[in-house]
PDB file of C-alpha atoms in Angstrom:
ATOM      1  CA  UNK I   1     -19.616  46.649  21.550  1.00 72.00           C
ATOM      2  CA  UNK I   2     -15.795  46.347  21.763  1.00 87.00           C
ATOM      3  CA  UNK I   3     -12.675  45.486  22.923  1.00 92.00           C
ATOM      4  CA  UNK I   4      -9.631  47.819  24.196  1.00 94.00           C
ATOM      5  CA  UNK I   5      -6.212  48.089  25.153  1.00 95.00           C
ATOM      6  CA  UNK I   6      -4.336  49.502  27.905  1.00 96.00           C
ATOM      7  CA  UNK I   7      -1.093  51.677  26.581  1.00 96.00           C
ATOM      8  CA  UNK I   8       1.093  48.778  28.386  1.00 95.00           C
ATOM      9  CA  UNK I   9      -0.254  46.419  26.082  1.00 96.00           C
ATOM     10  CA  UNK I  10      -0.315  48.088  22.764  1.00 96.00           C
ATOM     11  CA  UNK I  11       3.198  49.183  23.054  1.00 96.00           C
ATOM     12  CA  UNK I  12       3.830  45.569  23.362  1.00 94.00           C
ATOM     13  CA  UNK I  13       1.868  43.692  20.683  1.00 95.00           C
ATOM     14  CA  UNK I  14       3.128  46.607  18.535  1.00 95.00           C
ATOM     15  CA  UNK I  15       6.749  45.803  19.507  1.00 94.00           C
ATOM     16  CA  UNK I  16       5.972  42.025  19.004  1.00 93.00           C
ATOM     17  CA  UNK I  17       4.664  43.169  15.392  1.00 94.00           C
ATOM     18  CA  UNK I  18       7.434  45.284  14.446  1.00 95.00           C
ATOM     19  CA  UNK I  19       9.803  42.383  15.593  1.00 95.00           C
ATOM     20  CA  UNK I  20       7.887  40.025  13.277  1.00 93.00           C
ATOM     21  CA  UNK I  21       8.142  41.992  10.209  1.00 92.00           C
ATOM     22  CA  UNK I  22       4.448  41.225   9.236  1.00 93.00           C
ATOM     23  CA  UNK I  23       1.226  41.348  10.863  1.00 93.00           C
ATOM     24  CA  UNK I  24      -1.781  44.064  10.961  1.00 94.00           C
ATOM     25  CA  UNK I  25      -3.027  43.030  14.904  1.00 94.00           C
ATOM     26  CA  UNK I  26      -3.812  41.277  16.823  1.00 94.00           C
ATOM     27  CA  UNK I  27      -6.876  38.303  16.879  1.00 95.00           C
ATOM     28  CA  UNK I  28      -8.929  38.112  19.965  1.00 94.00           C
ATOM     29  CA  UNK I  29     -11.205  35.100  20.474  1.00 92.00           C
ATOM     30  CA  UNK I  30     -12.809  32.347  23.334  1.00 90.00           C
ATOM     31  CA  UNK I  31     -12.926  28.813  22.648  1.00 88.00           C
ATOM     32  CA  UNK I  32     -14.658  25.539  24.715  1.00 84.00           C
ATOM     33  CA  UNK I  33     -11.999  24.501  27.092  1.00 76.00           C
ATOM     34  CA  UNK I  34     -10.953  24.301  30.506  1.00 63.00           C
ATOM     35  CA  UNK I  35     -12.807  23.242  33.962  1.00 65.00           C
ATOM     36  CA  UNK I  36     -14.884  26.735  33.434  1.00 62.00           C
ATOM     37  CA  UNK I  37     -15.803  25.928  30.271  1.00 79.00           C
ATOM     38  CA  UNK I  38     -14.036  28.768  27.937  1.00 83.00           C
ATOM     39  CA  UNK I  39     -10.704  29.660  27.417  1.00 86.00           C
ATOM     40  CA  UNK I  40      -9.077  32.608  25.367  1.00 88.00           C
ATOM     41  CA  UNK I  41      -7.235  32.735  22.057  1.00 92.00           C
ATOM     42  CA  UNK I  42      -4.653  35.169  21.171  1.00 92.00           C
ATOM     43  CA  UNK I  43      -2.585  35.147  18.585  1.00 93.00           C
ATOM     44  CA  UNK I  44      -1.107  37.821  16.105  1.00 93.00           C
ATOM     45  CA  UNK I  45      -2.832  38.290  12.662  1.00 94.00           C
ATOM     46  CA  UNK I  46      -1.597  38.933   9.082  1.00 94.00           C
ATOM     47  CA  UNK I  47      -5.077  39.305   7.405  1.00 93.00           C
ATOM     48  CA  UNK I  48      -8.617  39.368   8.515  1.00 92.00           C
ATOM     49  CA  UNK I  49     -11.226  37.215   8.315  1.00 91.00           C
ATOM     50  CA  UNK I  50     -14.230  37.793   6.710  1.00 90.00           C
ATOM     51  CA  UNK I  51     -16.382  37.162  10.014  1.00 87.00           C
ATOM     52  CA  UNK I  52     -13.966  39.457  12.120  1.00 93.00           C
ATOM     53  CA  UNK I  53     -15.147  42.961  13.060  1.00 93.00           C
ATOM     54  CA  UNK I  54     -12.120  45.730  13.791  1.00 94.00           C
ATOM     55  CA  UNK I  55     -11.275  47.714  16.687  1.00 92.00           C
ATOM     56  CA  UNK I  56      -8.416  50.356  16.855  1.00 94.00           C
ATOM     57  CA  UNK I  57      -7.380  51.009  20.314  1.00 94.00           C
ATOM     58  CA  UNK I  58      -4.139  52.854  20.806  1.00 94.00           C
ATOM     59  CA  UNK I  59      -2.730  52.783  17.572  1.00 94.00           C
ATOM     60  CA  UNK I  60      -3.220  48.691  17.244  1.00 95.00           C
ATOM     61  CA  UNK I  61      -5.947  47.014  15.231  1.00 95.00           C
ATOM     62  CA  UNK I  62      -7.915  43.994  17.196  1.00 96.00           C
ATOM     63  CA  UNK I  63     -10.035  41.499  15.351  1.00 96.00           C
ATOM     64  CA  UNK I  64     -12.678  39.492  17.099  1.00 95.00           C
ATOM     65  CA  UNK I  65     -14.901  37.544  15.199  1.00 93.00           C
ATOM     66  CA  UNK I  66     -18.338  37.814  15.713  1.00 92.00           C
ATOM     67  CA  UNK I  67     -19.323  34.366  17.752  1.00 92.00           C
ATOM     68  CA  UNK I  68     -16.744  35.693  20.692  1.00 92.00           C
ATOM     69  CA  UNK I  69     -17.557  39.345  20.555  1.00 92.00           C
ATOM     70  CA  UNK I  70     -20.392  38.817  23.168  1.00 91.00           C
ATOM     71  CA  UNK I  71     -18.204  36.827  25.407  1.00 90.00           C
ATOM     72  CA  UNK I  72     -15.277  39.861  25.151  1.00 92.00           C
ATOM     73  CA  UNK I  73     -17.804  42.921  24.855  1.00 93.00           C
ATOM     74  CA  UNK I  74     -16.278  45.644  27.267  1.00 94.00           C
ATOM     75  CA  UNK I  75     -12.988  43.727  28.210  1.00 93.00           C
ATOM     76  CA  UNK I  76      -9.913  45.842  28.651  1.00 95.00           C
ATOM     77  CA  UNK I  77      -6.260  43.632  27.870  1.00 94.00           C
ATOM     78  CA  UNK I  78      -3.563  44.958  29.928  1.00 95.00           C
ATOM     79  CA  UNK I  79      -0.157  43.500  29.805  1.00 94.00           C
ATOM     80  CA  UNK I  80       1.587  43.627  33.223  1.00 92.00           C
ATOM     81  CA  UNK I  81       4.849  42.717  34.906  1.00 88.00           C
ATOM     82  CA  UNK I  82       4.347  41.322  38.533  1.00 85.00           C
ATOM     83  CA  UNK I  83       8.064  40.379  39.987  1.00 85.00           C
ATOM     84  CA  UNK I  84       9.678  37.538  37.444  1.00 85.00           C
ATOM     85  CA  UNK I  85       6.373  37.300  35.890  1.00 87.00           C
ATOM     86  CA  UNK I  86       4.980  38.933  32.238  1.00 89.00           C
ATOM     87  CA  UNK I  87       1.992  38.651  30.384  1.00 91.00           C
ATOM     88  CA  UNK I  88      -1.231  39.952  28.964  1.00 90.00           C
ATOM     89  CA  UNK I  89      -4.353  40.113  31.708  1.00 90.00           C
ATOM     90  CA  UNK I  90      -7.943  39.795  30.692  1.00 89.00           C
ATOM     91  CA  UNK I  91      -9.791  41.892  32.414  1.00 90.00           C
ATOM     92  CA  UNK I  92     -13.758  40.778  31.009  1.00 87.00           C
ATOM     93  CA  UNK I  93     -16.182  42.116  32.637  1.00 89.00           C
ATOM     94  CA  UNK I  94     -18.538  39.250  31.643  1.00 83.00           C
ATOM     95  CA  UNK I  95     -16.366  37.015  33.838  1.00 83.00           C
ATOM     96  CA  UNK I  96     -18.907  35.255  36.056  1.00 74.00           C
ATOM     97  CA  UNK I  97     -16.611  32.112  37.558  1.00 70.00           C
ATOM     98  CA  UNK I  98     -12.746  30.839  36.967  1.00 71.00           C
ATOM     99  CA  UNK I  99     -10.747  28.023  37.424  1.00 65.00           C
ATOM    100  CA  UNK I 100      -8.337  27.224  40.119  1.00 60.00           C
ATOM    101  CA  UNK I 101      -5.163  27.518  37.862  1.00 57.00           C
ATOM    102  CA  UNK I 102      -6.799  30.806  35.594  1.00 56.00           C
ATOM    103  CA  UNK I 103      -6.396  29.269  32.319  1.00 62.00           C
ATOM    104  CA  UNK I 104     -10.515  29.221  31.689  1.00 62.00           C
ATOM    105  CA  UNK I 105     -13.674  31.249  32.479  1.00 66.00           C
ATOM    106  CA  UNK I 106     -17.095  31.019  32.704  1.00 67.00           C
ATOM    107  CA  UNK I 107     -19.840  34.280  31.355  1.00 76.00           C
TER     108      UNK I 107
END
């Protein structure tokens, strides 16, 4: 099991970090929301938890803790620049369904 990212997207949560002046990675999760029924959580992280497992991918720790891991298993975040527009893609291969606007998912 795990979770990976592209060089695009390391180089920028590392930036973020080094910007910050604190941190050790970043903190991958899902949560019930949306029209699809799950939504994901991102967010930078100073510690771990004691129910996240690790993953070093490109020189950047990820934490996932262990009730999402089987929602994120094998999903690749990319962080891409399309015209005006910036941001980190999910690209889950456990995706079954999404929403109309792309904020939630269903496995």
């Amino acid at each position: 099991m795990s979770v990976t990212l592209t060089e695009s997207a390391a180089q920028h949560v590392q930036n973020f970090l080094n910007k910050r002046g604190k941190g050790i990675g970043l903190r991958l999760g899902v949560r019930t929301s949306g029209c699809s029924g799950m939504a994901y959580k991102l967010e930078f992280a100073d510690e771990p938890d004691s129910s996240d497992l690790q993953f070093v991918c490109n020189g950047v720790t990820i934490l996932v803790d262990q009730q999402s891991l089987p929602y994120l298993d094998g999903m690749e975040l990319d962080y891409t620049r399309e015209g005006l527009n910036e941001g980190f893609k999910f690209n889950n291969p456990n995706v079954k369904d999404t929403c109309g606007c792309g904020e939630s998912f269903k496995v």
